[in-house]
Amino acid sequence: MSTLRMFRKKPDDLGFFGKLGFYLLLILGALVSIFPFYWMFVVGTNDKGAVFHVPPLLTIGDQFFENFKRVLDKSDFFQALGNSLFVSSMVTVSVVFFCTLAGYAFAKYEFPGKNVLFVFVIATLIVPQQLGVLPTYVIMAKLHWIDSFKALIVPAMVNAFGIFWMRQYISSAVPTELIEAGRIDGGGHFRIFWRIAVPVITPAMATLGILNFMTVWNDFFWPLVVLKNKEHFTIQIALQQLFTTRDGLDYGMIMSATFTATLPLLVVFLLFSRWVIAGLTSGAIKS
Amino acid sequence: MAEPVITSPHAESKRPFFTEQRRSRITAYTFISPFFILFSIFGLYPIFFTFYLSFFKWDALGPMKYVGFKNFELITTDPTFWISFSNTLIMGLMGTVPQVMLALLLAVLLHSGMTRFKKTFRILYFMPNITSIVAVTLVFSTLFGNNGMINWLLNGIGVESMAFNSGWWGVKIAISTMVMWRWTGYNAILFLSGLQSIPMDLYESAKIDGANRRQQLFFITLPLLKPFIIFVSLQSTIGALQLFTEPYVFLGQSGTGSTRQEGITMVTYLYSEAFRNGFFGTAAATAVLLFLVTILFSVLNMLISRGGGRQTGGKKA
């Protein structure tokens, strides 16, 4: 209602040119946001020289498969894609399960030290990853997990953001009476969680899953530190490896690979954009 | 509002299953234990060990040798460290300050009642944030090439070409642009949700009291948006200090190039000390300094945001 009122009021303040400038700015911002995606595809579908064409080439070409063939020659692209898919899925399943469990406990149980522990969980969010990276590497070496997916999966199996996110959601979405009723009927704790709470909170679990999948899929620093052999590279490492000057930068090839690696996430995002945005911005809104 | 299961003595007497209080506590601890177990091994222990390690000379294989503050001395007398330090700050400033202001502007535009297609704009502005940093860097390296589109545009408006992939400022501009591209929209959406949380009647009553639009902006919008501004600038600052992937990929085309001085950051320095040179002690000392700098800047950030609020007449919302 109030937006409607604003809609009628503001334009007369701004005038025609004000309104025009207003929209031009917004549209310019949107164009800047999406142009690199389009450009990725333009370069990926044109031949090698297209990237530095003067004036810049803005039309989609027909060389995509030629370019992509060179990607397959130079890297184990699909292997890397598979590795990323495997690692991201494993981490995501585990994160969704353990974070939901912990968030449920923080939301619906009362136990000594609860608030202190929850504040501790939140506090871990602000510790920079780099502070612990060296000893973590040493631990991985001791466990003989260097160059194995375990090094990527195990430390990431549960995280503070997920616990925070699930707790917030469960607090308001799962009625305590329902849990109490389940207890009176003699249901076990885990059974009540699984049968009563989980069905109600699947949307939040799905959001957490998507967010987590994207984070793991996009991670670069830690895989770079622990992965050594080509056959274990995740897609981000494989992409970075394509970017070498050894025989002149082949941007057509690089962009066809980059586009292919970006597309799946883009599709997922566009399908679930409302949830993804809500999840990624929740940290600020709720704290 | 659903309240947690209360176990105060008063409530217990009412609850038929209060004898199971112990069991329910153990269950709760079990449910939250995975996080605490994993975090102690892969989070807490490494943090303490980093501090410990910063006083030793170690190559991660042989025996550790206690050297006191020698590691800190070594890195603070290494010019490359100071270059990485100043690079991090310069790129942090260049990437963060315009980014937060631009995000604020976009959010205000999006929030205005005049905007149609709000949802579409929101999705479009958010798209850069879901892209991997590696992909972002690769795309922008084509745009920032010597004969790339940015230089073509610069020439078009009569500015000379810049060496974005080798010049001292060129590299920094290119990298800051990548950071800005990936985060401006995200922050704008954050600000937008902040703006949407401000009750409309505040504006209504301000209008009745005769406040003009500028007064509304400075006395209602900005003070109430302050928690969001603090959060965003804090998050951006911390992110900027950890800058690694963009310069590493952008300058790393020839293998060792990622430590090139135009774009080396503190994390790049740390990474190359440990994983290229095998100096885990100095790398740990770098991590400790990075941590101290992070705390310093976070505190500074809070102080500035607080002070800024007082100037505009805003008290705690």
Coordinates of C-alpha atoms in Angstrom, one line a residue:
Chain A
M1 CA 0.0 0.0 0.0
S2 CA 2.6 2.5 1.1
T3 CA 4.7 1.6 -2.0
L4 CA 1.8 2.4 -4.2
R5 CA 1.5 5.8 -2.5
M6 CA 5.2 6.4 -3.0
F7 CA 4.9 5.4 -6.6
R8 CA 2.5 8.1 -7.2
K9 CA 4.3 10.7 -5.2
K10 CA 7.9 10.4 -6.1
P11 CA 7.9 10.8 -9.9
D12 CA 6.6 14.3 -9.7
D13 CA 9.5 15.2 -7.4
L14 CA 12.0 13.8 -9.8
G15 CA 10.6 14.9 -13.1
F16 CA 11.1 13.1 -16.4
F17 CA 14.9 13.4 -16.6
G18 CA 15.3 12.4 -13.0
K19 CA 13.2 9.3 -13.6
L20 CA 15.2 8.5 -16.7
G21 CA 18.5 8.9 -14.9
F22 CA 17.2 6.8 -12.1
Y23 CA 16.4 3.9 -14.4
L24 CA 19.5 4.3 -16.4
L25 CA 21.6 3.9 -13.3
L26 CA 19.7 0.8 -12.2
I27 CA 19.9 -0.8 -15.7
L28 CA 23.6 0.1 -16.0
G29 CA 24.2 -1.7 -12.7
A30 CA 22.3 -4.7 -14.0
L31 CA 24.2 -4.7 -17.3
V32 CA 27.6 -4.5 -15.5
S33 CA 26.4 -7.5 -13.3
I34 CA 25.5 -9.8 -16.2
F35 CA 27.9 -8.7 -18.9
P36 CA 30.8 -10.9 -17.8
F37 CA 28.6 -14.0 -18.1
Y38 CA 27.7 -13.1 -21.6
W39 CA 31.2 -12.2 -22.4
M40 CA 32.4 -15.6 -21.1
F41 CA 30.1 -17.2 -23.6
V42 CA 31.2 -14.8 -26.5
V43 CA 34.9 -15.6 -26.0
G44 CA 34.2 -19.2 -25.4
T45 CA 32.3 -19.6 -28.7
N46 CA 34.7 -17.6 -30.9
D47 CA 38.2 -18.4 -32.1
K48 CA 41.5 -17.6 -30.2
G49 CA 41.9 -14.1 -31.6
A50 CA 38.4 -12.9 -30.8
V51 CA 39.1 -11.8 -27.3
F52 CA 41.3 -8.9 -28.3
H53 CA 39.4 -8.0 -31.5
V54 CA 39.1 -4.2 -32.1
P55 CA 36.4 -3.1 -31.7
P56 CA 35.4 -5.8 -29.2
L57 CA 33.4 -8.7 -30.7
L58 CA 30.1 -9.0 -29.0
T59 CA 28.4 -11.7 -31.0
I60 CA 28.2 -15.4 -30.2
G61 CA 30.3 -17.6 -32.5
D62 CA 30.3 -21.3 -33.5
Q63 CA 33.6 -22.4 -32.2
F64 CA 32.5 -23.7 -28.8
F65 CA 33.1 -27.3 -29.5
E66 CA 36.5 -26.6 -31.1
N67 CA 37.5 -24.7 -28.0
F68 CA 36.1 -27.2 -25.7
K69 CA 38.0 -30.0 -27.4
R70 CA 41.2 -28.2 -26.5
V71 CA 40.1 -28.1 -22.9
L72 CA 39.7 -31.8 -22.9
D73 CA 43.2 -32.2 -24.5
K74 CA 44.8 -30.1 -21.8
S75 CA 43.0 -31.1 -18.7
D76 CA 40.9 -33.8 -17.1
F77 CA 38.0 -31.4 -17.2
F78 CA 35.2 -33.9 -16.6
Q79 CA 37.2 -35.7 -14.0
A80 CA 37.6 -32.4 -12.2
L81 CA 33.9 -31.7 -12.6
G82 CA 33.2 -35.1 -11.1
N83 CA 35.6 -34.6 -8.3
S84 CA 33.9 -31.3 -7.4
L85 CA 30.5 -32.9 -7.6
F86 CA 31.6 -35.7 -5.3
V87 CA 33.3 -33.5 -2.7
S88 CA 30.5 -30.9 -2.7
S89 CA 27.8 -33.5 -2.4
M90 CA 29.5 -35.3 0.4
V91 CA 30.1 -32.2 2.3
T92 CA 26.6 -30.9 1.7
V93 CA 24.8 -34.0 2.9
S94 CA 26.9 -34.1 6.0
V95 CA 26.6 -30.3 6.7
V96 CA 22.8 -30.4 6.3
F97 CA 22.5 -33.4 8.6
F98 CA 24.8 -32.3 11.4
C99 CA 23.9 -28.6 11.3
T100 CA 20.2 -29.4 11.5
L101 CA 20.8 -31.7 14.4
A102 CA 22.8 -29.1 16.3
G103 CA 20.5 -26.3 15.3
Y104 CA 17.6 -28.4 16.6
A105 CA 19.3 -29.0 19.9
F106 CA 20.1 -25.2 20.3
A107 CA 16.5 -24.3 19.5
K108 CA 14.5 -26.8 21.3
Y109 CA 16.5 -28.2 24.2
E110 CA 17.6 -26.6 27.5
F111 CA 21.0 -27.6 28.9
P112 CA 23.7 -26.1 31.0
G113 CA 26.0 -23.8 29.0
K114 CA 23.6 -23.6 26.1
N115 CA 24.0 -19.8 25.6
V116 CA 27.7 -19.8 26.1
L117 CA 28.1 -22.6 23.6
F118 CA 25.9 -20.9 21.0
V119 CA 27.8 -17.6 21.4
F120 CA 31.0 -19.6 20.9
V121 CA 29.6 -21.1 17.7
I122 CA 28.8 -17.7 16.4
A123 CA 32.2 -16.4 17.4
T124 CA 34.0 -19.0 15.3
L125 CA 32.5 -17.4 12.3
I126 CA 34.8 -14.4 12.5
V127 CA 38.0 -16.3 12.8
P128 CA 39.9 -16.1 9.5
Q129 CA 40.6 -19.4 7.8
Q130 CA 44.2 -18.5 7.2
L131 CA 45.0 -18.4 10.9
G132 CA 44.8 -22.2 11.2
V133 CA 45.8 -23.3 7.7
L134 CA 49.4 -24.3 8.5
P135 CA 48.7 -26.7 11.4
T136 CA 45.7 -28.1 9.6
Y137 CA 48.0 -28.9 6.7
V138 CA 50.3 -30.6 9.1
I139 CA 47.4 -32.6 10.6
M140 CA 46.5 -33.7 7.1
A141 CA 50.0 -34.8 6.4
K142 CA 50.1 -36.8 9.6
L143 CA 46.9 -38.5 8.7
H144 CA 48.2 -39.1 5.2
W145 CA 45.2 -37.2 3.8
I146 CA 47.2 -34.8 1.6
D147 CA 46.0 -35.1 -2.0
S148 CA 42.9 -37.0 -0.9
F149 CA 39.3 -35.8 -0.8
K150 CA 39.2 -36.6 2.9
A151 CA 41.2 -33.5 3.5
L152 CA 38.5 -31.4 1.8
I153 CA 35.5 -33.3 3.2
V154 CA 36.2 -34.1 6.9
P155 CA 37.0 -30.6 8.2
A156 CA 34.0 -29.1 6.4
M157 CA 31.4 -31.7 7.6
V158 CA 29.6 -29.3 9.9
N159 CA 29.9 -25.5 10.2
A160 CA 28.9 -22.6 12.4
F161 CA 26.8 -20.8 9.8
G162 CA 24.7 -23.8 9.2
I163 CA 24.0 -24.3 12.9
F164 CA 23.1 -20.6 13.2
W165 CA 20.8 -20.7 10.2
M166 CA 19.0 -23.9 11.2
R167 CA 18.6 -22.8 14.8
Q168 CA 16.9 -19.5 13.7
Y169 CA 14.6 -21.4 11.5
I170 CA 13.7 -24.2 13.8
S171 CA 13.0 -21.8 16.7
S172 CA 10.1 -20.3 14.9
A173 CA 9.0 -23.1 12.5
V174 CA 8.8 -26.1 14.8
P175 CA 6.1 -25.9 17.5
T176 CA 7.5 -27.0 20.9
E177 CA 4.1 -28.5 21.7
L178 CA 4.5 -30.9 18.9
I179 CA 7.8 -32.1 20.3
E180 CA 6.4 -32.4 23.8
A181 CA 3.4 -34.4 22.5
G182 CA 5.9 -36.7 20.8
R183 CA 7.7 -37.1 24.1
I184 CA 4.6 -37.9 25.9
D185 CA 3.8 -40.6 23.4
G186 CA 7.1 -42.0 24.3
G187 CA 9.0 -41.3 21.1
G188 CA 12.8 -41.4 21.2
H189 CA 14.7 -38.1 20.9
F190 CA 16.1 -38.9 17.5
R191 CA 12.9 -40.3 16.3
I192 CA 11.0 -37.1 17.2
F193 CA 13.7 -35.1 15.4
W194 CA 13.4 -37.2 12.3
R195 CA 9.7 -37.7 12.2
I196 CA 8.3 -34.4 13.6
A197 CA 10.9 -31.7 13.1
V198 CA 12.6 -32.6 9.8
P199 CA 9.5 -32.7 7.7
V200 CA 8.6 -29.1 8.8
I201 CA 12.0 -27.7 8.1
T202 CA 12.9 -29.2 4.8
P203 CA 12.9 -25.7 3.0
A204 CA 15.6 -24.4 5.4
M205 CA 17.5 -27.6 4.9
A206 CA 17.3 -27.3 1.2
T207 CA 18.5 -23.7 1.3
L208 CA 21.4 -24.6 3.5
G209 CA 22.2 -27.5 1.1
I210 CA 22.3 -25.2 -1.9
L211 CA 24.4 -22.5 -0.2
N212 CA 26.8 -25.1 1.1
F213 CA 27.1 -26.8 -2.2
M214 CA 28.0 -23.5 -3.9
T215 CA 30.5 -22.6 -1.2
V216 CA 32.4 -25.9 -1.5
W217 CA 32.1 -25.9 -5.3
N218 CA 33.7 -22.4 -5.5
D219 CA 36.4 -23.0 -2.8
F220 CA 39.9 -22.4 -4.1
F221 CA 42.4 -21.8 -1.3
W222 CA 42.2 -25.0 0.7
P223 CA 42.0 -27.4 -2.4
L224 CA 45.0 -25.5 -3.8
V225 CA 46.9 -26.3 -0.6
V226 CA 46.1 -30.0 -0.2
L227 CA 45.6 -31.3 -3.7
K228 CA 48.7 -32.3 -5.6
N229 CA 47.8 -34.6 -8.5
K230 CA 45.9 -33.8 -11.6
E231 CA 43.4 -36.6 -11.2
H232 CA 42.3 -35.2 -7.8
F233 CA 41.9 -31.5 -8.9
T234 CA 38.6 -29.9 -8.2
I235 CA 37.1 -27.8 -11.0
Q236 CA 38.4 -24.5 -9.7
I237 CA 42.0 -25.8 -9.6
A238 CA 41.6 -27.3 -13.1
L239 CA 40.3 -24.0 -14.4
Q240 CA 43.2 -22.1 -12.8
Q241 CA 45.7 -24.6 -14.4
L242 CA 44.3 -23.9 -17.8
F243 CA 45.4 -20.3 -17.4
T244 CA 49.1 -20.5 -18.3
T245 CA 51.2 -18.6 -20.7
R246 CA 53.2 -21.7 -21.6
D247 CA 52.0 -21.7 -25.2
G248 CA 50.2 -18.3 -25.4
L249 CA 47.0 -17.7 -23.6
D250 CA 44.2 -19.6 -25.4
Y251 CA 41.2 -17.5 -24.2
G252 CA 38.7 -19.3 -26.4
M253 CA 39.6 -22.5 -24.6
I254 CA 39.8 -21.0 -21.1
M255 CA 36.4 -19.3 -21.5
S256 CA 34.6 -22.3 -22.9
A257 CA 35.8 -24.2 -19.8
T258 CA 34.9 -21.4 -17.4
F259 CA 31.5 -21.1 -18.9
T260 CA 30.8 -24.8 -18.7
A261 CA 32.0 -24.8 -15.1
T262 CA 29.9 -21.8 -14.1
L263 CA 26.7 -22.8 -15.9
P264 CA 25.5 -25.5 -13.4
L265 CA 25.6 -23.1 -10.5
L266 CA 24.0 -20.4 -12.5
V267 CA 21.1 -22.6 -13.3
V268 CA 20.7 -23.7 -9.7
F269 CA 20.8 -20.1 -8.6
L270 CA 18.2 -18.9 -11.1
L271 CA 15.9 -21.8 -10.1
F272 CA 16.2 -21.2 -6.4
S273 CA 17.2 -17.5 -6.3
R274 CA 14.8 -16.5 -3.7
W275 CA 16.1 -19.0 -1.2
V276 CA 19.7 -18.5 -2.1
I277 CA 19.5 -14.8 -1.6
A278 CA 17.6 -15.2 1.7
G279 CA 20.2 -17.6 2.9
L280 CA 23.2 -15.6 1.9
T281 CA 22.0 -12.4 3.4
S282 CA 20.6 -13.9 6.6
G283 CA 23.7 -13.4 8.6
A284 CA 23.4 -9.7 8.5
I285 CA 19.7 -9.4 9.0
K286 CA 19.3 -11.7 11.9
S287 CA 22.4 -10.6 13.9
Chain B
M1 CA 6.4 -17.9 19.3
A2 CA 7.6 -21.3 20.2
E3 CA 9.7 -21.4 23.3
P4 CA 12.4 -23.9 24.0
V5 CA 11.6 -26.8 26.4
I6 CA 12.0 -25.1 29.8
T7 CA 13.6 -27.1 32.5
S8 CA 13.4 -24.7 35.4
P9 CA 12.3 -26.4 38.6
H10 CA 8.9 -24.7 38.3
A11 CA 8.3 -26.0 34.9
E12 CA 9.7 -29.4 35.7
S13 CA 7.0 -30.2 38.2
K14 CA 4.4 -29.7 35.4
R15 CA 6.2 -31.8 32.9
P16 CA 5.4 -35.5 32.8
F17 CA 8.8 -36.5 31.5
F18 CA 10.9 -34.4 33.8
T19 CA 12.6 -37.5 35.1
E20 CA 14.2 -37.7 31.7
Q21 CA 15.8 -34.3 32.0
R22 CA 19.2 -35.9 32.2
R23 CA 18.6 -38.0 29.1
S24 CA 17.4 -35.0 27.2
R25 CA 20.5 -33.1 28.2
I26 CA 22.8 -35.9 27.0
T27 CA 20.8 -36.0 23.8
A28 CA 21.3 -32.3 23.3
Y29 CA 25.1 -32.5 23.9
T30 CA 25.3 -35.4 21.5
F31 CA 23.4 -33.5 18.8
I32 CA 25.8 -30.5 19.1
S33 CA 29.0 -32.5 19.6
P34 CA 30.0 -33.1 16.0
F35 CA 30.6 -29.4 15.6
F36 CA 32.7 -29.1 18.7
I37 CA 34.7 -32.2 18.0
L38 CA 35.5 -31.1 14.5
F39 CA 36.2 -27.5 15.4
S40 CA 38.6 -28.5 18.2
I41 CA 40.6 -30.6 15.8
F42 CA 40.5 -28.5 12.7
G43 CA 39.8 -25.1 14.1
L44 CA 40.8 -24.4 17.7
Y45 CA 43.9 -26.6 17.9
P46 CA 45.4 -25.2 14.7
I47 CA 44.8 -21.6 15.9
F48 CA 46.7 -22.2 19.1
F49 CA 49.3 -24.1 17.2
T50 CA 49.8 -21.3 14.8
F51 CA 50.7 -18.9 17.7
Y52 CA 53.1 -21.6 19.1
L53 CA 54.6 -22.3 15.7
S54 CA 55.4 -18.6 15.1
F55 CA 58.2 -18.9 17.7
F56 CA 59.8 -21.9 16.0
K57 CA 61.9 -22.6 12.9
W58 CA 60.3 -25.5 11.1
D59 CA 60.0 -26.9 7.6
A60 CA 57.0 -29.1 8.5
L61 CA 59.1 -32.3 8.4
G62 CA 62.2 -32.1 10.6
P63 CA 62.5 -31.2 14.3
M64 CA 61.2 -27.8 15.4
K65 CA 63.7 -25.3 16.7
Y66 CA 62.7 -22.6 19.2
V67 CA 63.9 -19.2 17.9
G68 CA 61.9 -16.7 20.0
F69 CA 60.8 -13.6 18.1
K70 CA 63.3 -14.3 15.2
N71 CA 60.4 -15.1 12.8
F72 CA 58.8 -11.8 13.4
E73 CA 62.1 -10.1 13.0
L74 CA 62.7 -11.9 9.8
I75 CA 59.4 -10.9 8.2
T76 CA 59.3 -7.4 9.5
T77 CA 62.7 -6.8 7.9
D78 CA 61.7 -8.4 4.6
P79 CA 60.7 -5.6 2.1
T80 CA 58.4 -8.1 0.3
F81 CA 56.4 -8.5 3.5
W82 CA 55.8 -4.8 3.7
I83 CA 54.9 -4.6 0.0
S84 CA 52.4 -7.4 0.6
F85 CA 51.1 -5.4 3.6
S86 CA 50.7 -2.2 1.8
N87 CA 49.2 -3.9 -1.3
T88 CA 46.6 -5.5 0.9
L89 CA 45.7 -2.2 2.4
I90 CA 45.6 -0.3 -0.9
M91 CA 43.6 -2.9 -2.7
G92 CA 41.4 -3.2 0.4
L93 CA 40.6 0.5 0.3
M94 CA 40.2 0.6 -3.4
G95 CA 37.9 -2.4 -3.5
T96 CA 35.9 -1.7 -0.3
V97 CA 35.1 2.0 0.0
P98 CA 33.6 2.6 -3.5
Q99 CA 31.9 -0.7 -3.2
V100 CA 30.0 0.1 0.0
M101 CA 29.0 3.5 -1.3
L102 CA 27.9 2.2 -4.6
A103 CA 26.0 -0.6 -2.9
L104 CA 24.2 1.9 -0.7
L105 CA 23.2 4.0 -3.8
L106 CA 21.9 0.9 -5.6
A107 CA 20.0 -0.1 -2.5
V108 CA 18.3 3.3 -2.2
L109 CA 17.4 3.2 -5.8
L110 CA 16.0 -0.3 -5.6
H111 CA 14.1 0.6 -2.4
S112 CA 12.4 3.6 -3.9
G113 CA 8.8 3.0 -4.5
M114 CA 9.2 4.0 -8.1
T115 CA 11.3 0.9 -9.0
R116 CA 9.5 -1.8 -10.9
F117 CA 10.9 -5.2 -11.6
K118 CA 12.5 -5.2 -8.1
K119 CA 12.8 -8.9 -8.0
T120 CA 14.5 -9.2 -11.3
F121 CA 17.0 -6.5 -10.4
R122 CA 17.7 -8.3 -7.1
I123 CA 18.5 -11.5 -9.0
L124 CA 20.6 -9.8 -11.6
Y125 CA 22.6 -7.9 -8.9
F126 CA 23.1 -11.0 -7.0
M127 CA 24.5 -13.1 -9.9
P128 CA 28.1 -12.1 -9.6
N129 CA 28.3 -13.3 -6.0
I130 CA 27.5 -16.9 -6.9
T131 CA 30.3 -17.1 -9.5
S132 CA 33.6 -18.7 -8.3
I133 CA 36.4 -16.2 -7.8
V134 CA 38.6 -18.2 -10.2
A135 CA 35.9 -17.8 -12.9
V136 CA 35.6 -14.1 -12.1
T137 CA 39.3 -13.6 -12.3
L138 CA 39.6 -15.5 -15.6
V139 CA 36.8 -13.4 -17.2
F140 CA 38.3 -10.1 -16.0
S141 CA 41.7 -11.1 -17.2
T142 CA 40.3 -11.0 -20.7
L143 CA 38.7 -7.6 -20.2
F144 CA 41.9 -6.2 -18.6
G145 CA 44.3 -7.5 -21.3
N146 CA 46.6 -5.1 -23.0
N147 CA 44.3 -5.0 -26.0
G148 CA 41.3 -5.8 -24.0
M149 CA 37.9 -4.2 -23.8
I150 CA 38.7 -1.9 -20.8
N151 CA 41.6 -0.3 -22.6
W152 CA 39.5 0.0 -25.8
L153 CA 36.9 1.8 -23.7
L154 CA 39.6 4.0 -22.2
N155 CA 41.0 4.9 -25.6
G156 CA 37.5 5.6 -26.7
I157 CA 37.2 8.4 -24.1
G158 CA 40.6 9.6 -24.9
V159 CA 42.6 8.0 -22.0
E160 CA 45.8 6.2 -22.7
S161 CA 45.9 2.4 -22.4
M162 CA 47.0 1.1 -19.0
A163 CA 49.1 -2.0 -18.3
F164 CA 46.5 -3.8 -16.1
N165 CA 48.4 -7.0 -16.0
S166 CA 51.8 -5.6 -15.1
G167 CA 51.7 -2.0 -13.9
W168 CA 51.9 -1.1 -10.2
W169 CA 48.5 0.6 -10.3
G170 CA 47.1 -1.3 -13.2
V171 CA 47.2 -4.6 -11.4
K172 CA 45.6 -3.1 -8.3
I173 CA 42.8 -1.4 -10.3
A174 CA 42.1 -4.7 -12.1
I175 CA 42.0 -6.7 -8.9
S176 CA 39.9 -4.2 -7.0
T177 CA 37.4 -4.1 -9.9
M178 CA 37.0 -7.9 -9.6
V179 CA 36.4 -7.7 -5.9
M180 CA 33.9 -4.9 -6.5
W181 CA 32.1 -6.7 -9.2
R182 CA 31.6 -9.8 -7.1
W183 CA 30.4 -8.0 -3.9
T184 CA 28.6 -4.7 -4.7
G185 CA 25.4 -6.4 -5.7
Y186 CA 25.5 -8.6 -2.6
N187 CA 26.0 -5.7 -0.3
A188 CA 23.3 -3.7 -2.1
I189 CA 20.8 -6.6 -1.4
L190 CA 21.9 -6.5 2.2
F191 CA 21.3 -2.8 2.5
L192 CA 18.0 -3.2 0.7
S193 CA 16.7 -5.7 3.3
G194 CA 17.9 -3.1 5.9
L195 CA 15.9 -0.4 4.2
Q196 CA 12.9 -2.6 4.0
S197 CA 13.1 -3.2 7.8
I198 CA 12.6 0.5 8.5
P199 CA 8.9 1.1 9.4
M200 CA 7.1 3.3 6.9
D201 CA 5.2 5.3 9.5
L202 CA 8.5 6.9 10.6
Y203 CA 8.7 8.6 7.2
E204 CA 5.0 9.5 7.3
S205 CA 5.3 11.3 10.7
A206 CA 8.5 13.0 9.6
K207 CA 6.7 14.3 6.5
I208 CA 3.9 15.6 8.7
D209 CA 6.6 17.4 10.8
G210 CA 7.8 19.0 7.6
A211 CA 11.0 17.0 7.1
N212 CA 12.3 17.2 3.6
R213 CA 13.8 14.3 1.7
R214 CA 17.4 15.0 2.7
Q215 CA 16.4 15.4 6.4
Q216 CA 14.6 12.0 6.1
L217 CA 17.7 10.5 4.7
F218 CA 20.1 11.8 7.4
F219 CA 17.8 11.5 10.4
I220 CA 15.8 8.3 9.7
T221 CA 17.3 6.2 6.9
L222 CA 21.1 6.4 7.7
P223 CA 20.8 6.0 11.5
L224 CA 18.5 3.1 11.3
L225 CA 20.6 1.5 8.6
K226 CA 23.7 1.8 10.7
P227 CA 23.8 -1.8 12.0
F228 CA 23.8 -2.9 8.4
I229 CA 26.4 -0.4 7.3
I230 CA 28.6 -1.6 10.2
F231 CA 28.1 -5.3 9.3
V232 CA 28.8 -4.7 5.6
S233 CA 31.9 -2.6 6.1
L234 CA 33.2 -5.1 8.7
Q235 CA 32.7 -8.0 6.5
S236 CA 34.2 -6.3 3.5
T237 CA 37.2 -5.2 5.6
I238 CA 37.9 -8.7 6.8
G239 CA 37.4 -10.1 3.3
A240 CA 39.8 -7.5 1.9
L241 CA 42.5 -8.4 4.3
Q242 CA 42.2 -12.1 3.3
L243 CA 42.5 -11.3 -0.4
F244 CA 44.3 -14.2 -2.1
T245 CA 42.5 -15.9 -5.0
E246 CA 42.1 -12.9 -7.3
P247 CA 45.8 -11.9 -7.3
Y248 CA 47.0 -15.5 -7.2
V249 CA 45.1 -16.5 -10.3
F250 CA 45.4 -13.2 -12.1
L251 CA 49.2 -12.9 -11.8
G252 CA 49.9 -16.6 -11.7
Q253 CA 49.9 -17.3 -15.4
S254 CA 53.6 -18.3 -15.6
G255 CA 53.7 -20.4 -12.5
T256 CA 55.7 -18.4 -10.0
G257 CA 54.2 -15.1 -11.1
S258 CA 51.6 -14.9 -8.3
T259 CA 54.2 -13.5 -5.9
R260 CA 54.9 -10.6 -8.3
Q261 CA 55.2 -7.5 -6.2
E262 CA 52.4 -5.5 -7.9
G263 CA 49.8 -7.8 -6.5
I264 CA 51.3 -9.8 -3.7
T265 CA 49.0 -9.8 -0.6
M266 CA 49.6 -10.9 2.9
V267 CA 47.9 -14.2 2.4
T268 CA 49.9 -14.8 -0.8
Y269 CA 53.0 -14.0 1.2
L270 CA 51.9 -16.5 3.8
Y271 CA 51.1 -19.1 1.2
S272 CA 54.4 -18.8 -0.6
E273 CA 56.5 -18.8 2.6
A274 CA 54.9 -22.1 3.7
F275 CA 54.1 -24.0 0.6
R276 CA 56.7 -22.8 -1.8
N277 CA 59.7 -22.1 0.5
G278 CA 58.9 -24.5 3.4
F279 CA 59.3 -21.8 6.1
F280 CA 56.4 -22.7 8.3
G281 CA 57.7 -20.6 11.2
T282 CA 57.7 -17.3 9.3
A283 CA 54.4 -18.2 7.6
A284 CA 52.9 -18.7 11.1
A285 CA 54.3 -15.4 12.2
T286 CA 52.7 -13.8 9.1
A287 CA 49.4 -15.5 10.0
V288 CA 49.6 -14.0 13.5
L289 CA 50.4 -10.5 12.2
L290 CA 47.5 -10.9 9.7
F291 CA 45.2 -11.8 12.6
L292 CA 46.4 -8.8 14.7
V293 CA 45.9 -6.5 11.7
T294 CA 42.4 -7.9 11.2
I295 CA 41.5 -7.2 14.8
L296 CA 42.9 -3.7 14.6
F297 CA 41.0 -2.9 11.5
S298 CA 37.8 -4.4 12.8
V299 CA 38.0 -2.2 15.9
L300 CA 38.9 0.8 13.8
N301 CA 35.9 0.1 11.6
M302 CA 33.6 0.0 14.6
L303 CA 35.0 3.2 16.0
I304 CA 34.6 5.0 12.7
S305 CA 31.1 3.7 12.2
R306 CA 30.1 4.8 15.7
G307 CA 31.6 8.3 15.2
G308 CA 30.0 8.7 11.9
G309 CA 26.6 7.9 13.5
R310 CA 27.0 10.6 16.1
Q311 CA 27.8 13.2 13.5
T312 CA 24.5 12.6 11.6
G313 CA 22.7 12.8 14.9
G314 CA 21.9 9.2 15.1
K315 CA 21.9 7.4 18.4
K316 CA 21.6 3.7 18.9
A317 CA 18.5 2.5 16.9

